[in-house]
CSV table of C-alpha atoms in Angstrom, one decimal:
chain,number,residue,atom,x,y,z
E,55,UNK,CA,-2.3,14.1,9.0
E,56,UNK,CA,-3.0,14.0,5.2
E,57,UNK,CA,-4.3,11.2,3.2
E,58,UNK,CA,-4.0,13.1,-0.3
E,59,UNK,CA,-2.0,12.4,-3.5
E,60,UNK,CA,-2.5,12.1,-7.2
E,61,UNK,CA,-4.5,9.3,-9.1
E,62,UNK,CA,-1.6,8.8,-11.2
E,63,UNK,CA,0.6,7.4,-8.8
E,64,UNK,CA,-2.3,6.0,-6.2
E,65,UNK,CA,-5.0,4.4,-8.1
E,66,UNK,CA,-8.4,4.7,-7.2
E,67,UNK,CA,-8.8,1.2,-6.7
E,68,UNK,CA,-5.9,1.2,-4.3
E,69,UNK,CA,-7.7,4.3,-2.2
E,70,UNK,CA,-10.6,2.1,-1.8
E,71,UNK,CA,-8.5,-0.9,-1.0
E,72,UNK,CA,-7.0,1.4,2.2
E,73,UNK,CA,-10.2,3.0,3.1
E,74,UNK,CA,-11.6,-1.0,3.2
E,75,UNK,CA,-8.8,-2.2,5.4
E,76,UNK,CA,-8.6,0.8,7.5
E,77,UNK,CA,-12.3,0.6,8.1
E,78,UNK,CA,-12.3,4.7,7.5
E,79,UNK,CA,-15.3,7.1,7.8
E,80,UNK,CA,-15.4,10.4,6.2
E,81,UNK,CA,-15.2,12.0,2.5
E,82,UNK,CA,-13.0,11.0,-0.3
E,83,UNK,CA,-12.8,13.8,-2.9
E,84,UNK,CA,-11.9,13.2,-6.1
E,85,UNK,CA,-11.1,16.2,-8.4
E,86,UNK,CA,-10.5,14.8,-12.1
E,87,UNK,CA,-10.3,16.8,-15.3
E,88,UNK,CA,-13.4,18.9,-15.3
E,89,UNK,CA,-15.3,17.0,-12.9
E,90,UNK,CA,-15.3,16.3,-9.0
E,91,UNK,CA,-16.9,13.5,-6.8
E,92,UNK,CA,-17.3,13.1,-3.3
E,93,UNK,CA,-17.6,9.6,-1.8
E,94,UNK,CA,-18.6,9.0,1.7
E,95,UNK,CA,-17.8,5.9,3.6
E,96,UNK,CA,-18.8,4.6,7.1
E,97,UNK,CA,-16.7,2.2,8.6
E,98,UNK,CA,-14.9,1.1,5.3
E,99,UNK,CA,-18.4,0.7,3.6
E,100,UNK,CA,-19.7,2.9,0.8
E,101,UNK,CA,-22.5,4.9,1.9
E,102,UNK,CA,-22.9,7.5,-0.7
E,103,UNK,CA,-21.0,8.5,-4.1
E,104,UNK,CA,-21.9,12.0,-6.1
E,105,UNK,CA,-20.5,13.2,-9.3
E,106,UNK,CA,-20.1,16.5,-10.8
E,107,UNK,CA,-23.1,18.6,-11.3
E,108,UNK,CA,-24.9,15.6,-12.0
E,109,UNK,CA,-28.6,15.6,-10.8
E,110,UNK,CA,-28.3,13.5,-7.8
E,111,UNK,CA,-31.6,14.0,-5.6
E,112,UNK,CA,-33.6,11.0,-4.9
E,113,UNK,CA,-36.0,11.5,-7.9
E,114,UNK,CA,-33.2,12.0,-10.4
E,115,UNK,CA,-31.5,8.7,-8.9
E,116,UNK,CA,-35.0,6.7,-9.0
E,117,UNK,CA,-35.7,8.0,-12.7
E,118,UNK,CA,-32.1,6.5,-13.5
E,119,UNK,CA,-33.0,3.0,-12.2
E,120,UNK,CA,-36.3,3.2,-14.0
E,121,UNK,CA,-38.3,2.9,-10.8
E,122,UNK,CA,-40.3,6.1,-11.6
E,123,UNK,CA,-40.2,7.9,-15.3
E,124,UNK,CA,-38.8,11.0,-16.0
E,125,UNK,CA,-42.1,13.2,-15.9
E,126,UNK,CA,-42.6,11.6,-12.7
E,127,UNK,CA,-39.4,12.7,-11.4
E,128,UNK,CA,-40.1,16.1,-12.7
E,129,UNK,CA,-43.3,16.2,-10.6
E,130,UNK,CA,-41.7,14.9,-7.5
E,131,UNK,CA,-39.0,17.6,-7.7
E,132,UNK,CA,-41.4,20.5,-8.4
E,133,UNK,CA,-43.6,19.4,-5.3
E,134,UNK,CA,-40.6,18.5,-2.9
E,135,UNK,CA,-38.7,21.4,-3.4
E,136,UNK,CA,-37.9,22.2,0.2
E,137,UNK,CA,-37.6,18.3,1.2
E,138,UNK,CA,-34.5,16.4,1.7
E,139,UNK,CA,-34.2,12.9,0.1
E,140,UNK,CA,-35.1,11.1,3.3
E,141,UNK,CA,-38.3,13.0,3.5
E,142,UNK,CA,-39.1,12.3,-0.1
E,143,UNK,CA,-38.4,8.6,0.2
E,144,UNK,CA,-40.6,8.3,3.3
E,145,UNK,CA,-43.4,10.2,1.4
E,146,UNK,CA,-43.0,7.9,-1.5
E,147,UNK,CA,-43.0,4.7,0.7
E,148,UNK,CA,-45.7,5.9,3.0
E,149,UNK,CA,-47.9,6.7,-0.2
E,150,UNK,CA,-47.2,3.2,-1.5
E,151,UNK,CA,-45.5,4.2,-4.8
E,152,UNK,CA,-42.3,2.4,-3.8
E,153,UNK,CA,-41.1,-0.1,-1.4
E,154,UNK,CA,-37.9,0.6,0.9
E,155,UNK,CA,-36.1,-2.0,-1.2
E,156,UNK,CA,-36.7,0.1,-4.7
E,157,UNK,CA,-35.5,3.1,-2.8
E,158,UNK,CA,-32.3,1.6,-1.5
E,159,UNK,CA,-31.5,-0.6,-4.7
E,160,UNK,CA,-31.8,2.6,-6.8
E,161,UNK,CA,-29.1,4.1,-4.3
E,162,UNK,CA,-26.8,1.3,-4.2
E,163,UNK,CA,-27.2,1.0,-7.8
E,164,UNK,CA,-26.2,4.7,-8.3
E,165,UNK,CA,-23.3,4.8,-6.2
E,166,UNK,CA,-21.8,1.7,-7.5
E,167,UNK,CA,-22.0,3.4,-10.9
E,168,UNK,CA,-20.5,6.5,-9.8
E,169,UNK,CA,-17.5,4.3,-8.6
E,170,UNK,CA,-17.4,2.2,-11.8
E,171,UNK,CA,-17.0,5.9,-13.7
E,172,UNK,CA,-14.1,6.6,-11.4
E,173,UNK,CA,-12.3,3.7,-12.1
E,174,UNK,CA,-11.8,5.0,-15.6
E,175,UNK,CA,-10.3,8.1,-14.1
E,176,UNK,CA,-6.3,8.1,-14.4
E,177,UNK,CA,-5.7,11.8,-13.8
E,178,UNK,CA,-7.0,13.7,-10.7
E,179,UNK,CA,-6.1,14.6,-7.1
E,180,UNK,CA,-7.7,13.0,-4.1
E,181,UNK,CA,-8.3,14.1,-0.3
E,182,UNK,CA,-9.9,11.9,2.2
E,183,UNK,CA,-11.4,13.8,4.8
E,184,UNK,CA,-12.3,12.2,8.2
E,185,UNK,CA,-14.5,14.9,9.4
E,186,UNK,CA,-17.0,15.1,6.7
E,187,UNK,CA,-20.1,12.9,7.3
E,188,UNK,CA,-22.8,11.8,4.9
E,189,UNK,CA,-24.9,15.4,4.5
E,190,UNK,CA,-28.0,15.7,6.5
E,191,UNK,CA,-31.0,14.5,4.5
E,192,UNK,CA,-29.1,12.3,2.2
E,193,UNK,CA,-29.9,8.7,2.6
E,194,UNK,CA,-26.7,6.5,3.1
E,195,UNK,CA,-26.4,3.0,1.8
E,196,UNK,CA,-24.1,0.2,2.9
E,197,UNK,CA,-21.8,-1.4,0.1
E,198,UNK,CA,-19.1,-3.6,1.0
E,199,UNK,CA,-16.2,-2.5,-1.4
E,200,UNK,CA,-14.4,-5.9,-1.7
E,201,UNK,CA,-16.5,-6.7,-4.6
E,202,UNK,CA,-15.9,-3.2,-6.0
E,203,UNK,CA,-12.0,-3.1,-5.6
E,204,UNK,CA,-12.1,-6.6,-7.4
E,205,UNK,CA,-14.1,-5.0,-10.4
E,206,UNK,CA,-11.5,-2.2,-10.4
E,207,UNK,CA,-8.7,-4.3,-10.2
E,208,UNK,CA,-9.9,-6.2,-13.2
E,209,UNK,CA,-9.7,-3.0,-15.2
E,210,UNK,CA,-6.5,-2.7,-14.5
E,211,UNK,CA,-4.7,-3.5,-17.8
E,212,UNK,CA,-1.5,-1.8,-17.5
E,213,UNK,CA,1.3,-4.5,-18.0
E,214,UNK,CA,4.0,-2.2,-16.4
E,215,UNK,CA,2.1,-1.4,-13.4
E,216,UNK,CA,1.1,-5.4,-12.9
E,217,UNK,CA,5.1,-6.2,-13.6
E,218,UNK,CA,6.0,-3.8,-10.7
E,219,UNK,CA,3.3,-4.8,-8.3
E,220,UNK,CA,4.3,-8.8,-9.0
E,221,UNK,CA,7.8,-8.6,-10.0
E,222,UNK,CA,8.5,-12.4,-9.9
E,223,UNK,CA,6.2,-15.2,-10.8
E,224,UNK,CA,8.2,-17.5,-9.1
E,225,UNK,CA,6.6,-16.4,-5.7
E,226,UNK,CA,3.5,-18.4,-4.3
E,227,UNK,CA,0.1,-17.3,-3.0
E,228,UNK,CA,-1.3,-18.1,0.3
E,229,UNK,CA,-4.9,-17.1,1.8
E,230,UNK,CA,-4.4,-14.4,4.1
E,231,UNK,CA,-5.2,-14.8,8.0
E,232,UNK,CA,-6.7,-11.4,8.2
E,233,UNK,CA,-9.8,-11.8,10.0
E,234,UNK,CA,-12.9,-10.7,7.9
E,235,UNK,CA,-11.2,-11.8,4.5
E,236,UNK,CA,-13.7,-14.6,3.3
E,237,UNK,CA,-14.1,-16.0,-0.4
E,238,UNK,CA,-17.8,-16.4,0.5
E,239,UNK,CA,-18.4,-12.8,0.2
E,240,UNK,CA,-16.5,-12.2,-3.1
E,241,UNK,CA,-18.3,-12.6,-6.5
E,242,UNK,CA,-15.1,-14.4,-8.4
E,243,UNK,CA,-15.3,-15.2,-12.0
E,244,UNK,CA,-14.5,-18.3,-13.6
E,245,UNK,CA,-10.9,-17.7,-14.3
E,246,UNK,CA,-10.3,-16.3,-10.9
E,247,UNK,CA,-11.8,-19.6,-9.2
E,248,UNK,CA,-9.7,-21.5,-11.4
E,249,UNK,CA,-6.3,-19.9,-10.0
E,250,UNK,CA,-8.0,-19.8,-6.3
E,251,UNK,CA,-8.4,-23.5,-6.6
E,252,UNK,CA,-4.5,-23.8,-7.0
E,253,UNK,CA,-3.4,-21.2,-4.2
E,254,UNK,CA,-1.2,-22.8,-1.9
E,255,UNK,CA,2.1,-21.6,-0.6
E,256,UNK,CA,3.8,-24.7,-2.4
E,257,UNK,CA,2.7,-23.6,-6.0
E,258,UNK,CA,4.4,-20.6,-7.5
E,259,UNK,CA,2.2,-18.5,-9.7
E,260,UNK,CA,4.3,-19.6,-12.8
E,261,UNK,CA,3.2,-23.0,-11.9
E,262,UNK,CA,-0.5,-21.9,-11.4
E,263,UNK,CA,-0.2,-20.3,-14.7
E,264,UNK,CA,1.0,-23.5,-16.3
E,265,UNK,CA,-1.7,-25.4,-14.8
E,266,UNK,CA,-4.4,-23.2,-15.8
E,267,UNK,CA,-3.1,-22.5,-19.4
E,268,UNK,CA,-2.8,-18.7,-18.5
E,269,UNK,CA,-0.1,-16.2,-20.0
E,270,UNK,CA,1.7,-14.1,-17.5
E,271,UNK,CA,-0.4,-11.3,-18.0
E,272,UNK,CA,-3.5,-13.1,-17.2
E,273,UNK,CA,-2.0,-14.7,-14.1
E,274,UNK,CA,-0.6,-11.3,-13.0
E,275,UNK,CA,-4.0,-9.7,-13.4
E,276,UNK,CA,-5.7,-12.1,-11.2
E,277,UNK,CA,-3.1,-12.3,-8.8
E,278,UNK,CA,-3.1,-8.6,-8.2
E,279,UNK,CA,-6.9,-8.6,-7.8
E,280,UNK,CA,-6.6,-11.2,-5.3
E,281,UNK,CA,-3.8,-9.3,-3.6
E,282,UNK,CA,-5.6,-6.2,-3.7
E,283,UNK,CA,-8.9,-7.6,-2.4
E,284,UNK,CA,-7.0,-8.9,0.6
E,285,UNK,CA,-7.9,-12.5,0.0
E,286,UNK,CA,-4.1,-13.6,-0.4
E,287,UNK,CA,-0.6,-12.5,0.1
E,288,UNK,CA,2.7,-13.3,-1.7
E,289,UNK,CA,5.0,-15.8,0.0
E,290,UNK,CA,8.4,-17.5,-1.0
E,291,UNK,CA,7.3,-21.0,-2.3
E,292,UNK,CA,7.6,-24.0,0.0
E,293,UNK,CA,10.4,-26.2,-0.9
E,294,UNK,CA,12.6,-23.6,-2.5
E,295,UNK,CA,14.9,-22.9,-0.1
E,296,UNK,CA,15.9,-19.0,0.4
E,297,UNK,CA,19.0,-17.5,-1.4
E,298,UNK,CA,21.3,-17.2,1.6
E,299,UNK,CA,24.2,-14.7,0.7
E,300,UNK,CA,27.5,-15.1,2.0
E,301,UNK,CA,27.7,-13.2,5.4
E,302,UNK,CA,30.3,-11.0,6.5
E,303,UNK,CA,29.9,-12.1,9.8
E,304,UNK,CA,28.9,-15.7,10.1
E,305,UNK,CA,27.3,-16.3,13.7
E,306,UNK,CA,29.6,-19.0,15.2
E,307,UNK,CA,26.7,-20.0,17.3
E,308,UNK,CA,23.5,-18.6,18.7
E,309,UNK,CA,24.6,-17.3,22.1
E,310,UNK,CA,27.6,-15.4,20.4
E,311,UNK,CA,25.2,-13.9,17.9
E,312,UNK,CA,23.1,-12.8,20.5
E,313,UNK,CA,25.8,-11.2,22.4
E,314,UNK,CA,26.8,-9.2,19.4
E,315,UNK,CA,23.3,-8.0,18.8
E,316,UNK,CA,23.2,-7.0,22.3
E,317,UNK,CA,26.2,-5.0,22.3
E,318,UNK,CA,25.0,-3.2,19.1
E,319,UNK,CA,21.9,-2.5,21.2
E,320,UNK,CA,23.5,-1.1,23.9
E,321,UNK,CA,25.9,1.1,21.8
E,322,UNK,CA,22.9,2.5,19.7
E,323,UNK,CA,20.8,3.4,23.1
E,324,UNK,CA,24.1,5.4,24.2
E,325,UNK,CA,24.2,7.6,21.4
L,8,UNK,CA,37.8,-6.9,14.4
L,9,UNK,CA,34.6,-7.8,13.5
L,10,UNK,CA,32.4,-5.7,11.0
L,11,UNK,CA,28.9,-5.8,10.9
L,12,UNK,CA,26.4,-4.0,8.3
L,13,UNK,CA,22.9,-2.9,8.4
L,14,UNK,CA,21.4,-1.7,5.0
L,15,UNK,CA,19.4,1.5,4.7
L,16,UNK,CA,17.3,1.3,1.4
L,17,UNK,CA,14.3,3.4,0.1
L,18,UNK,CA,13.3,5.0,-3.1
L,19,UNK,CA,15.0,8.5,-4.7
L,20,UNK,CA,14.8,11.1,-2.1
L,21,UNK,CA,13.2,9.0,1.0
L,22,UNK,CA,16.1,10.5,3.2
L,23,UNK,CA,18.7,7.6,3.3
L,24,UNK,CA,21.6,9.6,3.5
L,25,UNK,CA,20.4,12.1,6.0
L,26,UNK,CA,19.2,9.3,8.2
L,27,UNK,CA,22.6,7.5,8.4
L,28,UNK,CA,24.3,11.1,9.0
L,29,UNK,CA,22.2,11.5,12.0
L,30,UNK,CA,23.9,8.5,14.0
L,31,UNK,CA,27.3,8.2,12.1
L,32,UNK,CA,30.2,9.1,14.1
L,33,UNK,CA,32.1,10.1,11.1
L,34,UNK,CA,31.1,12.1,8.5
L,35,UNK,CA,29.1,10.0,5.7
L,36,UNK,CA,31.2,8.9,3.1
L,37,UNK,CA,29.2,10.0,0.5
L,38,UNK,CA,28.9,9.3,-3.2
L,39,UNK,CA,26.5,12.0,-4.1
L,40,UNK,CA,26.8,13.4,-7.6
L,41,UNK,CA,24.8,16.6,-9.0
L,42,UNK,CA,21.5,15.3,-10.7
L,43,UNK,CA,21.4,15.8,-14.3
L,44,UNK,CA,17.9,14.2,-15.3
L,45,UNK,CA,15.1,16.9,-15.2
L,46,UNK,CA,12.6,14.2,-13.9
L,47,UNK,CA,14.7,13.7,-10.8
L,48,UNK,CA,15.6,17.2,-9.8
L,49,UNK,CA,13.7,17.1,-6.6
L,50,UNK,CA,17.0,17.6,-4.8
L,51,UNK,CA,20.3,18.9,-6.1
L,52,UNK,CA,22.5,15.8,-5.7
L,53,UNK,CA,22.0,12.0,-5.1
L,54,UNK,CA,24.0,8.8,-4.2
L,55,UNK,CA,25.2,7.1,-7.2
L,56,UNK,CA,27.2,4.2,-5.1
L,57,UNK,CA,26.6,4.1,-1.8
L,58,UNK,CA,27.0,6.0,1.5
L,59,UNK,CA,28.3,4.7,4.5
L,60,UNK,CA,28.3,5.7,8.2
L,61,UNK,CA,30.0,4.1,11.0
L,62,UNK,CA,29.5,3.3,14.7
L,63,UNK,CA,32.1,1.8,16.7
L,64,UNK,CA,30.7,-0.4,19.2
L,65,UNK,CA,34.2,-1.4,21.0
L,66,UNK,CA,37.4,-2.3,20.3
L,67,UNK,CA,36.2,-5.7,18.4
L,68,UNK,CA,33.0,-4.6,16.9
L,69,UNK,CA,32.2,-1.9,14.2
L,70,UNK,CA,28.5,-1.3,12.5
L,71,UNK,CA,28.7,-0.1,9.2
L,72,UNK,CA,25.2,1.4,7.9
L,73,UNK,CA,25.2,1.3,4.1
L,74,UNK,CA,22.8,3.8,2.4
L,75,UNK,CA,21.9,2.3,-1.2
L,76,UNK,CA,21.6,4.6,-4.4
L,77,UNK,CA,17.9,5.5,-4.5
L,78,UNK,CA,17.6,5.8,-8.4
L,79,UNK,CA,16.6,2.6,-10.3
L,80,UNK,CA,19.1,2.7,-12.7
L,81,UNK,CA,21.8,1.9,-9.9
L,82,UNK,CA,19.8,-1.0,-8.4
L,83,UNK,CA,22.7,-3.7,-9.7
L,84,UNK,CA,24.3,-2.2,-6.4
L,85,UNK,CA,22.0,-3.5,-4.2
L,86,UNK,CA,22.4,-7.1,-4.5
L,87,UNK,CA,26.2,-6.3,-3.5
L,88,UNK,CA,25.4,-4.3,-0.8
L,89,UNK,CA,23.0,-6.9,0.8
L,90,UNK,CA,25.4,-9.4,0.9
L,91,UNK,CA,26.0,-10.4,4.7
L,92,UNK,CA,23.9,-7.6,6.2
L,93,UNK,CA,22.4,-8.0,9.6
L,94,UNK,CA,19.0,-6.5,8.4
L,95,UNK,CA,17.8,-3.7,6.8
L,96,UNK,CA,15.6,-0.4,6.8
L,97,UNK,CA,13.6,0.4,4.1
L,98,UNK,CA,12.8,4.3,4.1
L,99,UNK,CA,9.7,5.4,2.8
L,100,UNK,CA,9.0,9.4,2.1
L,101,UNK,CA,5.8,9.6,3.8
L,102,UNK,CA,4.6,12.7,1.8
L,103,UNK,CA,5.1,11.3,-1.3
L,104,UNK,CA,2.7,8.8,-2.2
L,105,UNK,CA,3.8,8.3,-5.7
L,106,UNK,CA,7.0,6.6,-4.4
L,107,UNK,CA,5.0,4.0,-2.4
L,108,UNK,CA,5.0,1.6,-5.0
L,109,UNK,CA,8.7,1.6,-5.7
L,110,UNK,CA,9.1,1.2,-2.0
L,111,UNK,CA,7.2,-1.7,-2.0
L,112,UNK,CA,9.4,-3.0,-5.1
L,113,UNK,CA,12.6,-2.3,-3.3
L,114,UNK,CA,11.2,-4.1,-0.3
L,115,UNK,CA,10.5,-7.4,-2.0
L,116,UNK,CA,13.6,-7.1,-3.9
L,117,UNK,CA,15.7,-7.0,-0.6
L,118,UNK,CA,13.4,-9.9,0.8
L,119,UNK,CA,14.4,-11.9,-2.0
L,120,UNK,CA,18.2,-11.0,-1.8
L,121,UNK,CA,18.4,-12.4,1.9
L,122,UNK,CA,15.5,-13.6,4.4
L,123,UNK,CA,17.0,-11.2,6.9
L,124,UNK,CA,14.9,-9.2,9.3
L,125,UNK,CA,13.8,-5.4,8.4
L,126,UNK,CA,11.5,-2.6,9.3
L,127,UNK,CA,9.9,0.0,7.5
L,128,UNK,CA,10.5,3.7,8.7
L,129,UNK,CA,8.0,6.2,7.6
L,130,UNK,CA,10.3,9.2,7.1
L,131,UNK,CA,9.3,12.8,6.8
L,132,UNK,CA,6.4,12.5,9.4
L,133,UNK,CA,7.1,16.2,10.0
L,134,UNK,CA,5.9,17.3,6.7
L,135,UNK,CA,2.3,18.8,6.4
L,136,UNK,CA,1.5,16.2,3.6
L,137,UNK,CA,2.8,13.2,5.3
L,138,UNK,CA,0.4,10.5,5.5
L,139,UNK,CA,0.2,8.2,8.7
L,140,UNK,CA,2.3,5.4,9.5
L,141,UNK,CA,-0.9,3.0,9.4
L,142,UNK,CA,-2.1,4.3,6.3
L,143,UNK,CA,1.2,3.7,4.9
L,144,UNK,CA,1.2,0.4,6.0
L,145,UNK,CA,-1.8,-0.4,4.0
L,146,UNK,CA,-0.7,1.2,0.9
L,147,UNK,CA,2.6,-0.8,1.1
L,148,UNK,CA,0.4,-3.9,2.1
L,149,UNK,CA,2.7,-4.8,5.1
L,150,UNK,CA,1.6,-7.3,7.6
L,151,UNK,CA,0.6,-6.3,10.9
L,152,UNK,CA,3.6,-8.0,12.3
L,153,UNK,CA,6.1,-5.9,10.4
L,154,UNK,CA,7.3,-3.1,12.1
L,155,UNK,CA,6.6,0.3,10.6
L,156,UNK,CA,8.0,3.2,12.7
L,157,UNK,CA,7.4,6.9,12.2
L,158,UNK,CA,10.4,8.7,11.5
L,159,UNK,CA,12.0,12.1,10.9
L,160,UNK,CA,15.7,11.4,9.7
L,161,UNK,CA,17.1,14.6,10.9
L,162,UNK,CA,16.2,13.7,14.4
L,163,UNK,CA,18.6,11.3,15.8
L,164,UNK,CA,16.4,10.2,18.5
L,165,UNK,CA,13.8,8.8,16.0
L,166,UNK,CA,16.5,7.2,13.8
L,167,UNK,CA,18.0,5.2,17.1
L,168,UNK,CA,14.6,4.1,17.6
L,169,UNK,CA,14.3,2.7,14.1
L,170,UNK,CA,17.6,0.9,14.2
L,171,UNK,CA,16.9,-0.2,17.8
L,172,UNK,CA,13.5,-1.9,16.7
L,173,UNK,CA,15.6,-3.5,14.1
L,174,UNK,CA,17.9,-5.0,16.4
L,175,UNK,CA,15.4,-6.3,18.4
L,176,UNK,CA,13.8,-8.3,15.6
L,177,UNK,CA,17.3,-9.5,14.6
L,178,UNK,CA,17.5,-10.9,18.4
L,179,UNK,CA,14.2,-12.1,18.3
L,180,UNK,CA,14.9,-14.2,14.7
L,181,UNK,CA,18.0,-15.6,16.4
L,182,UNK,CA,15.9,-16.9,19.4
L,183,UNK,CA,13.1,-17.8,17.4
L,184,UNK,CA,14.8,-18.8,14.1
L,185,UNK,CA,11.8,-19.2,10.9
L,186,UNK,CA,11.1,-22.8,9.7
């Protein structure tokens, strides 16, 4: 089954959210205008991100994070031409030039940088392939996606889209019961914390906005980020009775209503 | 004679008319018109007011299936159609992720109209480009307890399954009403 689409319709942040929630393993290919990125995931965590024709061997990544100089990177590349990143990493660690932490920090930083660039892509085709593991020889990292999703969501500024996602500020927010959703692992900024303080099924988003002196756009932006990260969900605010439309068939009593539904079930089964 | 209704809703071209046609005992009373807007020319005609199909249960009870118009400019019809419904089906085109956000919006709108049970049907599961139902659940941010059923609107059996699951949910809601 396909998991592919267009970034115009399904943003990169939403793809990350899907991969995170489904704890997917595989390779996401994103083809933007003139550039292509390959992002690998393991159990819903970011394992490796590579972009375009950019030099992305270990020595280049170490130079980028200033663990080594550009000149050192060039020398390492020349001397280890036939070696994989794993072998080069081991060589540098065993020789005492770098620690394992230096290597992992650099790789993490690089993958996160690639993801940040992808947040800015609004045009492109994506496809997820569950059969493609991290290439042999590359060093996989393990980065939680929640904070990246939060960051990507923060970059979302399109008012129209936010309005579509959160059509009414009269809805309330409540913390999700989803296992694994944990505020402690999230890096919330000050504004987000101010909203989180008021998250309660009794408070509509409009009331939260008033209490925190935020405008419609600001509250929508933060609510959207929290929703995307799976921390909260939208609910009808407590205390406001649901709008009950007039029924064409008012159930006279519970038993009668049940009997009616049972008759419908029997009829549909017999079709 | 008692008339009851179930509403079938979803974005433009999700397969609502076909869904109703698969189980209706009458030719679907359709209000389809030729499409004029270039952007909407995925198909040649679309529903502009409503479709309805009928399933006679017995001498005293008839079930009507109402299909909502999919195009946004006819959304003023939705509230009228939702009045008095037993429940509703949100049909999603599994092969067109660009419509998922709209489907989510329609779902929220109908939930606001009436707190009746509903199910989501991931239609066109026979298409090569169809997303898996569970991926659609995540894309639509549906709670795990919301029923999301794979469906091919042209296949009567899958349509029956969707309707039955909705009716089971309705039965359950009668037995255990929400607070």
